[in-house]
Each structure stands twice: as C-alpha cells, then as structure tokens.
Coordinates of C-alpha atoms and ligand atoms in Angstrom, one line a residue:
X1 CA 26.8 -17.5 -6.5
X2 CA 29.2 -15.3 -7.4
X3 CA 28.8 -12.3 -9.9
X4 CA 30.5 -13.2 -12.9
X5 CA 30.0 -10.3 -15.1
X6 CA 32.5 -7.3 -14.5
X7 CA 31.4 -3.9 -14.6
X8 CA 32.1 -2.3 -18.3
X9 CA 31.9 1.0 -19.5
X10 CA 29.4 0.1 -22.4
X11 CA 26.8 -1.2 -19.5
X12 CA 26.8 1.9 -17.5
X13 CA 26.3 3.8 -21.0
X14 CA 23.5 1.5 -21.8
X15 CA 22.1 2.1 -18.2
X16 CA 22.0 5.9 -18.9
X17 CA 20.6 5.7 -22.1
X18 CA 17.9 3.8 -21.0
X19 CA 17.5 6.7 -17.7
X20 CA 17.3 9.0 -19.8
X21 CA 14.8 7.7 -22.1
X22 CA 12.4 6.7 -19.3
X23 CA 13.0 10.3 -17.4
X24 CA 11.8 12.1 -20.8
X25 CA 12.6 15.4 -21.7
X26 CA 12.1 18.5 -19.0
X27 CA 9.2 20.1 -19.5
X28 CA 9.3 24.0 -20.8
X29 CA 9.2 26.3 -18.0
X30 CA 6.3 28.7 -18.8
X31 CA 5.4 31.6 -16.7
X32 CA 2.2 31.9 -17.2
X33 CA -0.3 30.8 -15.0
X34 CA -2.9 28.1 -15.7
X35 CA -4.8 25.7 -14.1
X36 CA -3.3 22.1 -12.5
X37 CA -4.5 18.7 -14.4
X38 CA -7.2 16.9 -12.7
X39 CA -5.6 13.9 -12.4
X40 CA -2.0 13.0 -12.0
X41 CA -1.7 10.8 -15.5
X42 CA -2.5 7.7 -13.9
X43 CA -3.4 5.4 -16.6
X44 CA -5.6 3.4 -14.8
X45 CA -7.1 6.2 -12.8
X46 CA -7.2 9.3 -15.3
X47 CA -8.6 11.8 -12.4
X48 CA -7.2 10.5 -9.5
X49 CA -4.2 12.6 -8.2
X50 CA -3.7 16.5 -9.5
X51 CA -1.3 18.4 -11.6
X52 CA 0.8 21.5 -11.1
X53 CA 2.2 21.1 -7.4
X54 CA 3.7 18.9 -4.7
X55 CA 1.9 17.8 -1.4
X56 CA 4.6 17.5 1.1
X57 CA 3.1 17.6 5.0
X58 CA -0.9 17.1 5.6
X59 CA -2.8 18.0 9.1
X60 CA -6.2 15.9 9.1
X61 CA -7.5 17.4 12.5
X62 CA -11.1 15.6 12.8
X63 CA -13.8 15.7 15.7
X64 CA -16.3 12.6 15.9
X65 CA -18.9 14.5 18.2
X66 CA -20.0 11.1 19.5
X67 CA -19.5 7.7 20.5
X68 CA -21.6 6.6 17.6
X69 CA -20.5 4.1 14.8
X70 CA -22.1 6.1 12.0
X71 CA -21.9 9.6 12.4
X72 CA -21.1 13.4 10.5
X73 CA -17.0 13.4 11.0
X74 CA -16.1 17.2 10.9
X75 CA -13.0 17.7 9.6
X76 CA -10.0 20.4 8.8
X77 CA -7.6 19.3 6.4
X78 CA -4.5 21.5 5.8
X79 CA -2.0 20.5 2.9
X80 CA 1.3 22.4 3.1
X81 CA 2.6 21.9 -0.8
X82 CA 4.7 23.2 -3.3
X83 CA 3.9 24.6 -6.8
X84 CA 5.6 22.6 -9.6
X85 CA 4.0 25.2 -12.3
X86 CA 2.6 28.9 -11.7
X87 CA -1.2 27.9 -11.1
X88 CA -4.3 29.9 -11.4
X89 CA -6.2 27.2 -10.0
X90 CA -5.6 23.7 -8.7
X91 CA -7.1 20.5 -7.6
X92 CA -7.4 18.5 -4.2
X93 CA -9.7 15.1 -5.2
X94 CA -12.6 15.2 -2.9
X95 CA -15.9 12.6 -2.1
X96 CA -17.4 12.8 1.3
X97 CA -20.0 14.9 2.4
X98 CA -19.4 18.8 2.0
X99 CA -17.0 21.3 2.1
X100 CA -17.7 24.7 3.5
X101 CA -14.5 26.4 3.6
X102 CA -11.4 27.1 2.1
X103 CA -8.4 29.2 2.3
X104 CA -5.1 29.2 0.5
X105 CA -2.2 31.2 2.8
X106 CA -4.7 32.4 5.3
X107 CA -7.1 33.8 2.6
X108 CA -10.4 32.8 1.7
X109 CA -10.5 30.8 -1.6
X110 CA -13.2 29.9 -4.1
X111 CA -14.1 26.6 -4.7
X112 CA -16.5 24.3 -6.6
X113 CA -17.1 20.7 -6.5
X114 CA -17.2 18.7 -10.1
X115 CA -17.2 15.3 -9.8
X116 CA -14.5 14.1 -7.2
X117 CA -12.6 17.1 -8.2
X118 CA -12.4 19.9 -5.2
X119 CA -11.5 23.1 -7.6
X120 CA -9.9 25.7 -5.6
X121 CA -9.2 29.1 -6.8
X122 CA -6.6 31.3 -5.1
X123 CA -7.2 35.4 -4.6
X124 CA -4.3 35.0 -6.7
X125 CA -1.8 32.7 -9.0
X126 CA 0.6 30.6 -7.2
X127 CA 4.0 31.0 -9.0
X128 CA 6.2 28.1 -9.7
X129 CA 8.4 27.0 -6.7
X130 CA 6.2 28.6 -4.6
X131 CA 5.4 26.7 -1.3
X132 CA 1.9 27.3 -0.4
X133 CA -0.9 26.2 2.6
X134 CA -4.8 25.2 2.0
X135 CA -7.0 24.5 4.4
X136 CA -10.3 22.8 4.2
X137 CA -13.6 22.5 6.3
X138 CA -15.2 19.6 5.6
X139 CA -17.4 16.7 6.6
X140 CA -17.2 13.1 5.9
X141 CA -17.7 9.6 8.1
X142 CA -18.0 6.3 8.4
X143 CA -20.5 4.0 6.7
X144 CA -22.6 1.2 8.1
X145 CA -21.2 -2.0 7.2
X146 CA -22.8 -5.2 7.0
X147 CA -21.3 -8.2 6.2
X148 CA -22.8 -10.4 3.2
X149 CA -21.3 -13.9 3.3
X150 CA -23.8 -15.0 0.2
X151 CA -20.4 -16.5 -2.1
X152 CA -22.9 -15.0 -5.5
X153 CA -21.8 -11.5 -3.8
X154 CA -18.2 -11.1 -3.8
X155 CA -18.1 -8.2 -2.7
X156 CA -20.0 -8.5 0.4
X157 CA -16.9 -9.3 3.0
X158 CA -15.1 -6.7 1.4
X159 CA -16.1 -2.9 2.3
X160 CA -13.9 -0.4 1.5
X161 CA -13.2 3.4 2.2
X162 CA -14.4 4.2 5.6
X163 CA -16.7 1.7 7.6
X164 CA -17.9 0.8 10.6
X165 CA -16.8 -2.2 12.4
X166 CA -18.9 -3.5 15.7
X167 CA -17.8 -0.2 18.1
X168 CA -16.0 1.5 15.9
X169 CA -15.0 2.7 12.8
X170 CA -12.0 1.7 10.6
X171 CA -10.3 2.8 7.2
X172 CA -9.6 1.1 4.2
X173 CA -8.3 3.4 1.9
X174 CA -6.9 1.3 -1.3
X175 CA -6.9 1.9 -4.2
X176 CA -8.7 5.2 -4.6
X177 CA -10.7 6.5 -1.5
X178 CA -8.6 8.1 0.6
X179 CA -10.4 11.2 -0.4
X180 CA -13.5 10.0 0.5
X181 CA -11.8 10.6 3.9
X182 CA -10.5 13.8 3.5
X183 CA -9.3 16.0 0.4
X184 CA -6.4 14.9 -0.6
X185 CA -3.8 14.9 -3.5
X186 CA -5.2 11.1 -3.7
X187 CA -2.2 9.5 -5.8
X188 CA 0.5 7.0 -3.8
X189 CA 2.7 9.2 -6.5
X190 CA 2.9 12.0 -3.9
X191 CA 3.7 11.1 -0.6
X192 CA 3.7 13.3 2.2
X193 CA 4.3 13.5 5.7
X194 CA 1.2 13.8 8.2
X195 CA 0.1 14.9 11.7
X196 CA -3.2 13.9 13.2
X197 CA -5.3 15.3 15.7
X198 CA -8.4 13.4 16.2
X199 CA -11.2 14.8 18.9
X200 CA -13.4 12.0 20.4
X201 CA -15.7 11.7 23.0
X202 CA -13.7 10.8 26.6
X203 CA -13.2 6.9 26.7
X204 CA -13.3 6.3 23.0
X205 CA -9.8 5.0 21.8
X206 CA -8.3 7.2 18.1
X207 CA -5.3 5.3 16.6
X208 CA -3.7 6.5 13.1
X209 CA -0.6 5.8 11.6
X210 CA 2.8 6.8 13.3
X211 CA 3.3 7.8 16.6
X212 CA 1.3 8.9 19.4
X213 CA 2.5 11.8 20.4
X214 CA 0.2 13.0 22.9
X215 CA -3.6 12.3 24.4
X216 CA -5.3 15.0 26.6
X217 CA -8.8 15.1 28.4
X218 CA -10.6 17.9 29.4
X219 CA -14.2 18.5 29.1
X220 CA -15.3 15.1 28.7
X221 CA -13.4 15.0 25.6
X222 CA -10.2 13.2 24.6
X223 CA -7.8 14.9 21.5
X224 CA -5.6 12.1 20.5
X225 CA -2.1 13.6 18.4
X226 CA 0.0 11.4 16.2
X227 CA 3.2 11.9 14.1
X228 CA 3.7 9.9 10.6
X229 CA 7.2 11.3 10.2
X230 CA 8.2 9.4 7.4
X231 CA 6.3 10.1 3.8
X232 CA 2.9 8.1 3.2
X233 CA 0.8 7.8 0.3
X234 CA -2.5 8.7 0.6
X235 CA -3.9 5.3 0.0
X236 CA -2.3 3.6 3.5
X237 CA -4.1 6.4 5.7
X238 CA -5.5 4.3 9.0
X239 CA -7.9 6.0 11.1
X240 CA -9.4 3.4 13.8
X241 CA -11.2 5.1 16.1
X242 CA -14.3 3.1 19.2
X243 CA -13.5 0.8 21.8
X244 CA -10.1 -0.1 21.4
X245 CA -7.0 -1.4 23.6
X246 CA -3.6 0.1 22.6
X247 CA -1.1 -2.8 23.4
X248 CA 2.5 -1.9 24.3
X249 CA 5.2 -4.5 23.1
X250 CA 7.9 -2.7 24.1
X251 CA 10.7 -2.2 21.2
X252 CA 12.2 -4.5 18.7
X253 CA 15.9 -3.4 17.7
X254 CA 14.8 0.1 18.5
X255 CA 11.3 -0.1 16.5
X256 CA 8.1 1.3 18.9
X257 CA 5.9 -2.3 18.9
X258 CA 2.4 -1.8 19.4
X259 CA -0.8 -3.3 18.5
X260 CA -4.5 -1.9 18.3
X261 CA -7.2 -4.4 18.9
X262 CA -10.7 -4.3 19.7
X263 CA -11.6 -4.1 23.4
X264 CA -14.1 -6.5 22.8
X265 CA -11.5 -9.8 21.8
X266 CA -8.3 -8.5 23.4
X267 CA -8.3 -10.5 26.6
X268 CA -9.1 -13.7 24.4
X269 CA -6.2 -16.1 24.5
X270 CA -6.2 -17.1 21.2
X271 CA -6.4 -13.6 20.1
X272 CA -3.3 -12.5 22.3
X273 CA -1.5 -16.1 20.5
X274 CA -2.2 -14.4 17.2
X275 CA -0.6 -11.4 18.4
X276 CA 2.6 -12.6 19.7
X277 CA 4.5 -13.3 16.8
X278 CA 5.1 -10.4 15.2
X279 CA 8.8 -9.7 16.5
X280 CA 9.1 -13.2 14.8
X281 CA 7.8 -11.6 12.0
X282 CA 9.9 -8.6 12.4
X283 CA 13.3 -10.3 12.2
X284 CA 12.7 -12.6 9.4
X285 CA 11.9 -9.4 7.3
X286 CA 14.6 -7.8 8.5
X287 CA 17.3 -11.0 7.3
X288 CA 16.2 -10.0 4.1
X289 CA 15.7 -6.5 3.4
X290 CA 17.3 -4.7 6.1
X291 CA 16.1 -2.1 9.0
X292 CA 12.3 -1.5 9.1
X293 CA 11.8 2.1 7.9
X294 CA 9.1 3.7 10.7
X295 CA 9.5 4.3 13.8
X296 CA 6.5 2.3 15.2
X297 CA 4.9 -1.1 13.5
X298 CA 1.6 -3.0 14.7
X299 CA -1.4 -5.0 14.2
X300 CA -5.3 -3.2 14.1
X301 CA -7.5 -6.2 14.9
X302 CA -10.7 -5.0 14.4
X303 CA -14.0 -6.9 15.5
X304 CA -15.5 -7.4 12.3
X305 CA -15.6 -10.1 9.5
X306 CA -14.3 -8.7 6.2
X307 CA -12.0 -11.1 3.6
X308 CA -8.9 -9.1 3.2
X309 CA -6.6 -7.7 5.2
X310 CA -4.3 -4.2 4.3
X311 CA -1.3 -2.4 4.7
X312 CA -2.6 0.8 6.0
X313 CA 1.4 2.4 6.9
X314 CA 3.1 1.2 10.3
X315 CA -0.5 -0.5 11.7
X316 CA -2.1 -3.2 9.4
X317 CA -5.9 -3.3 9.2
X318 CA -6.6 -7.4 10.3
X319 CA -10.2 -8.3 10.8
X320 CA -10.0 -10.2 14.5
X321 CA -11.0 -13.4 13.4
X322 CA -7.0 -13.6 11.3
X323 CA -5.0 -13.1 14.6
X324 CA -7.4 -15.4 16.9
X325 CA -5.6 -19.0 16.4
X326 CA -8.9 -20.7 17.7
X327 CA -10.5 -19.8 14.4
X328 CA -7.3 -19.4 11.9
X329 CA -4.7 -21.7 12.0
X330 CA -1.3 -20.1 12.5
X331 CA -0.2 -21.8 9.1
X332 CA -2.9 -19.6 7.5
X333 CA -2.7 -16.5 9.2
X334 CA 0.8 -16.2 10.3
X335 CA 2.2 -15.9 6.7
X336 CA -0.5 -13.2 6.2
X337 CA 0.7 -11.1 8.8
X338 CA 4.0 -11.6 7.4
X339 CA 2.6 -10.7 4.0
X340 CA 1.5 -7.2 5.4
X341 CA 4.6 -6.5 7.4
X342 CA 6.5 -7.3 4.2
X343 CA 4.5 -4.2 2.3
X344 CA 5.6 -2.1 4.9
X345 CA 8.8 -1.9 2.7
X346 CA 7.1 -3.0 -0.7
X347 CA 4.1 -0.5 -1.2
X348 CA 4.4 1.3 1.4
X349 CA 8.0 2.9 2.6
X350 CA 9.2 1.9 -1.5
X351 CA 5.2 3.2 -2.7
X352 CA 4.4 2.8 -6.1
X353 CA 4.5 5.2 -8.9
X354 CA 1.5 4.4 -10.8
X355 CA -1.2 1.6 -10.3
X356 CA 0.0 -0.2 -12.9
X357 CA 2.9 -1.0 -11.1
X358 CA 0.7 -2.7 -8.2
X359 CA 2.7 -6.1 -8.7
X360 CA 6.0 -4.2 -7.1
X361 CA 4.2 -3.9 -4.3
X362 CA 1.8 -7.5 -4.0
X363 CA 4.3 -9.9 -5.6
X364 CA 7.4 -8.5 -2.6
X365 CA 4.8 -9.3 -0.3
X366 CA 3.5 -12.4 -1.9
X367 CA 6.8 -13.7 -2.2
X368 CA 7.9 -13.1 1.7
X369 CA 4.2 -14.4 2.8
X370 CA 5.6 -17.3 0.7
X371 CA 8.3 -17.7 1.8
X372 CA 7.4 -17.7 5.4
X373 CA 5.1 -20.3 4.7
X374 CA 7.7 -22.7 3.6
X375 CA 10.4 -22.1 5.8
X376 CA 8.1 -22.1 9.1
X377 CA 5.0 -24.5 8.2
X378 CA 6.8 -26.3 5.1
X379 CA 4.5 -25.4 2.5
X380 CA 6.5 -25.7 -0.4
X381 CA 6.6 -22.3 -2.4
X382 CA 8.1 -24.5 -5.0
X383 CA 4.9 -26.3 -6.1
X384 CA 3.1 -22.8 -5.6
X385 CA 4.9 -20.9 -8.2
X386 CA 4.0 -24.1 -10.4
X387 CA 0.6 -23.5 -10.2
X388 CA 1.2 -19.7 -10.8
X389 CA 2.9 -20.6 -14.0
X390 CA -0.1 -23.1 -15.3
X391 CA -2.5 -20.6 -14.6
X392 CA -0.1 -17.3 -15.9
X393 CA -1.6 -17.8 -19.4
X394 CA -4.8 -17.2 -18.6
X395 CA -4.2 -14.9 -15.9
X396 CA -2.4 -12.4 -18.5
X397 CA -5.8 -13.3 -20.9
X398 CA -8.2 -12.6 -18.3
X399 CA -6.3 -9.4 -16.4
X400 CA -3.9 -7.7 -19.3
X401 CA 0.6 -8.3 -18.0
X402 CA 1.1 -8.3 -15.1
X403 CA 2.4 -4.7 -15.3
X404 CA -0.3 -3.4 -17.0
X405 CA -3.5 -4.4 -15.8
X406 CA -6.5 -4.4 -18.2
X407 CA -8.7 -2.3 -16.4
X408 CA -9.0 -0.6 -12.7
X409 CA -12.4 -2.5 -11.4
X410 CA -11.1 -4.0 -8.4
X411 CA -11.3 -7.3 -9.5
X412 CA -9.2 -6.9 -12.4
X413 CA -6.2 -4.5 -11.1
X414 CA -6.3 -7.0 -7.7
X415 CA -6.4 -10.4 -9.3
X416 CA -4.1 -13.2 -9.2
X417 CA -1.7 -12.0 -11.4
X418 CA -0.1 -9.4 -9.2
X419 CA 0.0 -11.3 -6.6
X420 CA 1.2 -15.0 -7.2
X421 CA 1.8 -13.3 -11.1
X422 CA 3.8 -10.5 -9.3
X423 CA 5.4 -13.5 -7.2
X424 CA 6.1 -15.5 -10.4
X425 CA 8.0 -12.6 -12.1
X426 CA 10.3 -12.6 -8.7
X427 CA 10.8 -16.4 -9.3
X428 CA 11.9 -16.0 -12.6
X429 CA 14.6 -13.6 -11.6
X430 CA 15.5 -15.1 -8.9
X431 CA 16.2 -18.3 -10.8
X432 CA 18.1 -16.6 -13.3
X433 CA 20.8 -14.9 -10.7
X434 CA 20.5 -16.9 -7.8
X435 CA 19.5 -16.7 -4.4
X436 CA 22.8 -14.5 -3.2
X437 CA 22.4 -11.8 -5.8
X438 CA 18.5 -11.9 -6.0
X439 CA 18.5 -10.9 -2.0
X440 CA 21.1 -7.7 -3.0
X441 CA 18.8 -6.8 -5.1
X442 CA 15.9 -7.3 -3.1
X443 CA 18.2 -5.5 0.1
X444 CA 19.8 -2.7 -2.1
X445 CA 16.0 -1.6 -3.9
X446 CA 14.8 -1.3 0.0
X447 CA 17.3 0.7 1.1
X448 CA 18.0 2.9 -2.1
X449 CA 14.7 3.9 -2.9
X450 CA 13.5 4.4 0.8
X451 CA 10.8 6.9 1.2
X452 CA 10.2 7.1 -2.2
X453 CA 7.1 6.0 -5.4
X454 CA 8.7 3.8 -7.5
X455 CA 8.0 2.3 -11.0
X456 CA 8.2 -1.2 -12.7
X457 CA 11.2 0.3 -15.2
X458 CA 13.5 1.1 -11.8
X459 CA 12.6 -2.0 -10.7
X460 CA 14.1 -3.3 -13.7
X461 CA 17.3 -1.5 -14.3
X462 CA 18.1 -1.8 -10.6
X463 CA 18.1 -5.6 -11.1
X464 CA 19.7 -5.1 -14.3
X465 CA 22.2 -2.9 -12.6
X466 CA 23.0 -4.7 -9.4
X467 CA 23.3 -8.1 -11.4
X468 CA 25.9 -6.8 -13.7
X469 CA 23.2 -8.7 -16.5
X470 CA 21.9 -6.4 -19.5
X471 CA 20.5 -9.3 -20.7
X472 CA 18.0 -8.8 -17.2
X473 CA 16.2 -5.5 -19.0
X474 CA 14.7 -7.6 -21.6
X475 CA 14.3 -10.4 -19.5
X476 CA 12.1 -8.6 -16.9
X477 CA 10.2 -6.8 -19.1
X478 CA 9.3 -9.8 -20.9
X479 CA 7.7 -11.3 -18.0
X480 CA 6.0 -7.9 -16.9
X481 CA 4.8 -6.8 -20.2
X482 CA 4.7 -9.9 -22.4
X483 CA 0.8 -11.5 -23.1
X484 CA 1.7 -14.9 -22.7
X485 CA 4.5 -16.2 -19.9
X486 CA 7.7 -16.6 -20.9
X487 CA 9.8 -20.1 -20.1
X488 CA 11.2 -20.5 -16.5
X489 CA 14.4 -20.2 -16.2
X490 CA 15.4 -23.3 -14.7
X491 CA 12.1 -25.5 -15.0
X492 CA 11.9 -26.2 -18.8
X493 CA 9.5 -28.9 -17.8
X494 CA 6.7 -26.3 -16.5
X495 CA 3.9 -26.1 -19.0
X496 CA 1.1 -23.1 -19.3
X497 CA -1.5 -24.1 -21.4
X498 CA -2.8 -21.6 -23.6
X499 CA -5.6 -19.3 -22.4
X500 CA -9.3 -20.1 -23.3
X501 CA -12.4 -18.1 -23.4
X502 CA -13.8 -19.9 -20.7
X503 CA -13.5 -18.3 -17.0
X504 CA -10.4 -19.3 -15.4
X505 CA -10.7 -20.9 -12.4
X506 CA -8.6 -18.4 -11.0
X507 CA -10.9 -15.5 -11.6
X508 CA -12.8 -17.0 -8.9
X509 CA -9.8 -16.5 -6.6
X510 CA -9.3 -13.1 -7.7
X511 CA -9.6 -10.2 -5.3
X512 CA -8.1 -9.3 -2.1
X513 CA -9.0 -12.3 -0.4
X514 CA -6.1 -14.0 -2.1
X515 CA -4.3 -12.4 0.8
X516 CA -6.0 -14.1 3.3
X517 CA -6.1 -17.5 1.5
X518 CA -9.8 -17.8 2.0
X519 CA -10.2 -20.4 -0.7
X520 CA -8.5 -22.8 1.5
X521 CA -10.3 -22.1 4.6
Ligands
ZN1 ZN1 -0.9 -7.4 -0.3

C-alpha cells in the first residue's frame, strides 16, 4: 500500500500542538531546597519511583556467603544520579531486610525507613544539576518457593520478587519489586545503566543481565562481573545465581548468544531442542523491527514449575519445563519464546513510561508471539483477534481501557486486555493502514525511541505521524481509552456483546499465564 496522504503544513502544526500539550509547561526553577516526591506520579503505583533527580548508572555488588537456596544476600548498592531539583532530602524505594549504611559523595548520610520509602538525608542539599553518588549497605535474599498447583490458588505457580528455584535462586522483578532486591529508583520511567559484581561460593554459577565481563577465583570464592551497557529499568533486573550451565551459541549478526539453564536439565535432549531455535527466533524479529538493541540475548531455564515466563533484559526468565519439547509442544512454547524476545524491543529496550501504558509493551509482544504462531504452526491470528474482540467488552468492564487499567493488583493491570486487548488495538491499526505502513511504524518506533520509556500518546502521534493520517490520533485513542470497543476496521461483521455483571470467562484467563497459554495445556 502506498501512502496516499502528502505531508501538509497544517499536519505538522497539528502534531506540535498536540507535543506541546502533552509535554506541559516547564516547571519553575526554584532554588530552594526541598525534599524529592516519594513516588514518581505513577498513577497506578503512587509511591513507587522518586522525585527530584535522575538515576543514570547503578553498581549492585552482592555476596551470597553460601551455596544455600535461602540465605541473608549482603549487598552494596551505589546509584550514580543527577539532581533534577536542589534536594534537601531524597528517596531510593526500599523492601528487603535492612539497611545499615549510607553515604552520599563519600559522606555518611542519615536515613530512615517509612514504609518502602529509604529516606536519605545528605550532610548537605544537593543543588539542581548536580550529579551525585549514594551508596548503600544492605541485606536482602531469596525466598523459599513452593509451588501450589491447587487451580482455587491462582497465585500459587506464580512467585514473584526473589525466589528460590530447586538449586538456586532467580528474580522476578515485575511490576514493582525490584527494590525488594536492592534500593532502587524502582520506576521503568528511569532507566539506567548497570554493573554487577556478584560474590558466590567457588562452583556456584551468578548470571545477570548484559555481559560477562570477567569471573575470578581465589579463596574458595568466585566474583562474577557483568556489564548491562545499554539503559534498563529497574523492573527487568535478572539475578540467577546456583547450579547453572552457561551455554555459548556463538554470535548471531554480531549479537553475543547465550543461554543459562539449570545444570540439572541441560544435558536433556529435549531441553537442548527447546533451546535451539532462538537464532530462528532472532531473525524473524529482526524482519520486522530491525537490529536487536543489546549486545548479548538468551534463555534462563530455571528448574522450577512457575506459570509465566518474563522478560528480565537480554536473558528471559523460562521455567525448564517451556524449553523441554518432551513436555511443551514447540507450537506452545516456541511462540512464547518469541513473545519474550519480542519485549526485548517492546518493554524493554522501548520501556514504558508509566504502568498504565503496560499494553505498549504486552500487546508488541502479543502480537509477534502471534504472529509467529501463524506463520510457523498455522494458527490463525485471524480467528484469535476475533475472540479478542467478542470478549473486548467485557474485558474493558472487568479491567478499565486498555490504557488505563482499573486498578494495579496484578490480576487487573496483567489481564487479557493488554495482552490480546493490547494485541487487538495493533489489529485495528494495522487494518486501517495496511500491512506495509503498519511495519514502518512498528520499524521506525523501535529504532526512534531506542533506549528510551515511552508513553501511549507517542505511540499515537508516531503512528499518526508516520501514516501521514490525523484521523489516526482519534482513532487510537479511541481504542486505548474508549469503555466499550470501537468497530473493526475492516470486519464490520465482528460483534462484542455488551459486558455483564457476571465474571467473564476471561477473567479466569487473566494473569501472566496468558503468556504461556496454560489454558490450553
Ligand atoms: Zn509479555
């Protein structure tokens, strides 16, 4: 298809009007010192996040002083950041176990813990601009995790923060416990860059996102170093640490491949099946939306049975029983590896402003997952998005638009109206400029907004903009903010009844496990 609207002065006016509008007006500069907001003005999460400065570069350094599964992690967190304000005081957001140091610039600090709030006072105020270092002693750790397969406990396959899996312990960070890991400025709004340095007893395995950059032994003890060079939200923090195997795959168009699987299922056949389709995987992404943005890209397998499986930045948490094809069929789990991979880009490199926005990031990875499904196993994505739209009704009823979300439990923010509802939305679009311009928007958002958070109302004037349509601005925010679901282009046919007070059948599909298609299997 071609475009058949030509660029006109009165669109790029409209455009601005409308960037300006959303940007708001610059804040008054004020002097004056005062303390930082305790949460970052998520509306969902009113305390997650802080006010008054800008994380840009985290060193987690922890030591695990045994080879247990639960244990007392001791950790030093150090967040180089900059102050957006002049700040008498500021916030990191904080729940593990205790804190018992901190120091801003090299000097000690006072401190108090309210809430999840980690209060830090400098000796003195941080002026605006100013770029600044604290460090923090701490504890935290793992969790003992059981699995509950009783279907009255949803809940029980999926454990999330930090948790033990059968020799180890993994990390599971989304939405809001990465600082139940570490202090952190916990808000996928500010992204930084991060260094690891993890201390474990000699012949335990430490994996974290990015790069390993170095592994030394001395003293019966192993310090493992890794590099996340490119920014990461707090949320996608991976810390897999026990008996692991670190697969080489060599490189894929210049990408480090590596996987991370339990020592205990590695050598299984059908396990190293699952495994070997991720270059696959890799250049069907890449068709669509261009060069993967890390330097490095894998798959944690961890042995342990939870119902969900997560983006955690450049090495996706899988439980072990997704990549082993005796127990998941490749129709089932290969799309969801795809789905993860996808979020590399959506949600992860392209993180999203404000929960809120969470369909951004589930519906670009539901759609590929999708997508990948049809095109490799033939299930039609067709007949999927016309079950979305039958349900979309109720979906909006039940869970609020699909951009704004009616509440933050995790059923409600992660229901199936961000993800097939997210995927729905993409549908729409894509019906209403074609395949050819919906994959330059898709390709151009990737690349433009790389490294960056981004918000449901960029989303929208980008397709706006690169479709040469106004008429897109309403159009999108009709289907992202409307109660009911609008028509589909294309398929006047498709019907969505209205909602009833009865529970939707598709609340019982809510949840993460959507992403691994549990229902079905
Ligand atoms: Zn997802």
């Amino acid at each position: 298809m071609r475009n058949i609207f030509r660029r006109s002065s009165a669109f790029t006016v409209a455009l601005l009007a409308v960037g300006l509008v959303a940007a708001g007006p610059a804040a008054a500069g004020h002097d004056r010192p005062s303390p930082g907001a305790p949460g970052i003005g998520d509306r969902l999460f009113p305390t997650l996040g802080n006010g008054g400065y800008d994380a840009r570069h985290y060193t987690l350094s922890l030591r695990y002083p045994t080879a247990d599964r639960v244990q007392t992690v001791v950790g030093v967190l150090t967040m180089e950041a900059k102050a957006t304000k002049s700040l008498s005081r500021f916030n990191l957001d904080f729940d593990g176990d205790a804190v018992s140091a901190v120091q801003v610039d090299g000097r000690t600090a006072s401190y108090a813990i309210q809430d999840e709030e980690l209060v830090i006072t400098p000796r003195s105020p941080l002026r605006d601009g100013k770029r600044f270092t604290t460090t923090v002693n701490y504890t935290s750790g793992p969790y003992l995790y059981t699995p509950d397969p009783n279907p009255n406990n949803p809940m029980g396959l999926l454990p999330f923060g930090w948790f033990t899996t059968q020799d180890g312990s993994v990390t599971a960070a989304q939405p809001d416990l990465g600082h139940t890991i570490y202090p952190v400025n916990d808000h996928t709004a500010d992204k930084a860059t991060y260094s690891f340095v993890i201390d474990v007893p000699e012949g335990t395995t430490a994996a974290a996102n990015g790069v390993l950059t170095s592994r030394r032994t001395s003293n019966g003890r192993t310090v493992w170093r890794y590099e996340m060079r490119q920014p990461m939200a707090s949320q996608l923090i991976q810390l897999a640490v026990g008996q692991l195997d670190i697969i080489d795959r060599g490189r894929f168009r210049g990408t480090q491949m590596r996987d991370v699987v339990a020592t205990s299922i590695a050598d299984d056949p059908p396990v190293q099946a699952g495994l070997s389709h991720t270059d696959e995987h890799m250049e069907y992404m890449e068709s669509f939306v261009g060069r993967y943005p890390f330097d490095v890209y894998g798959i944690l397998a961890a042995d342990e049975l939870f119902a969900y499986a997560l983006e955690t930045q450049t090495l996706s948490l899988h439980p072990g029983f997704v990549v082993d094809e005796s127990q998941f069929p490749p129709e089932a789990a290969q799309p969801v590896l795809v789905h993860e991979l996808a979020h590399q880009w959506f949600g992860d490199d392209l993180a999203i402003a404000e929960w809120s926005d969470l369909w951004l990031s589930e519906g670009h990875a539901t759609w590929y997952e999708g997508h990948y499904a049809e095109d490799v196993f033939d299930i039609s994505w067709e007949d999927r998005m016309h079950d979305a739209y039958e349900e979309a009704n109720q979906l909006r009823a039940d869970f609020g638009p699909v951009a704004r979300p009616s509440g933050s439990d995790f059923l409600t923010l992660f229901s199936n109206n961000v993800y097939d509802g997210g995927g729905l939305v993409l549908y729409a679009l894509y019906n209403r400029v074609g395949e050819r311009t919906f994959y330059e928007i898709e390709r151009t958002w990737a690349q433009r907004y790389s490294g960056e958070s981004v918000s449901t109302w960029q989303f929208i004037l980008h397709a706006a903009k690169v479709s040469r349509d106004l008429g897109v601005i309403p159009f999108l925010a009709r289907w992202v903010y409307g109660d009911t679901v609008p028509p589909m282009p294309g398929h006047p046919d498709w019907v969505s009844p209205p909602a009833t007070d009865a529970p939707a059948a598709a609340t019982a599909r809510s949840s993460a496990a959507r992403d691994l298609e549990l229902a079905k299997y």
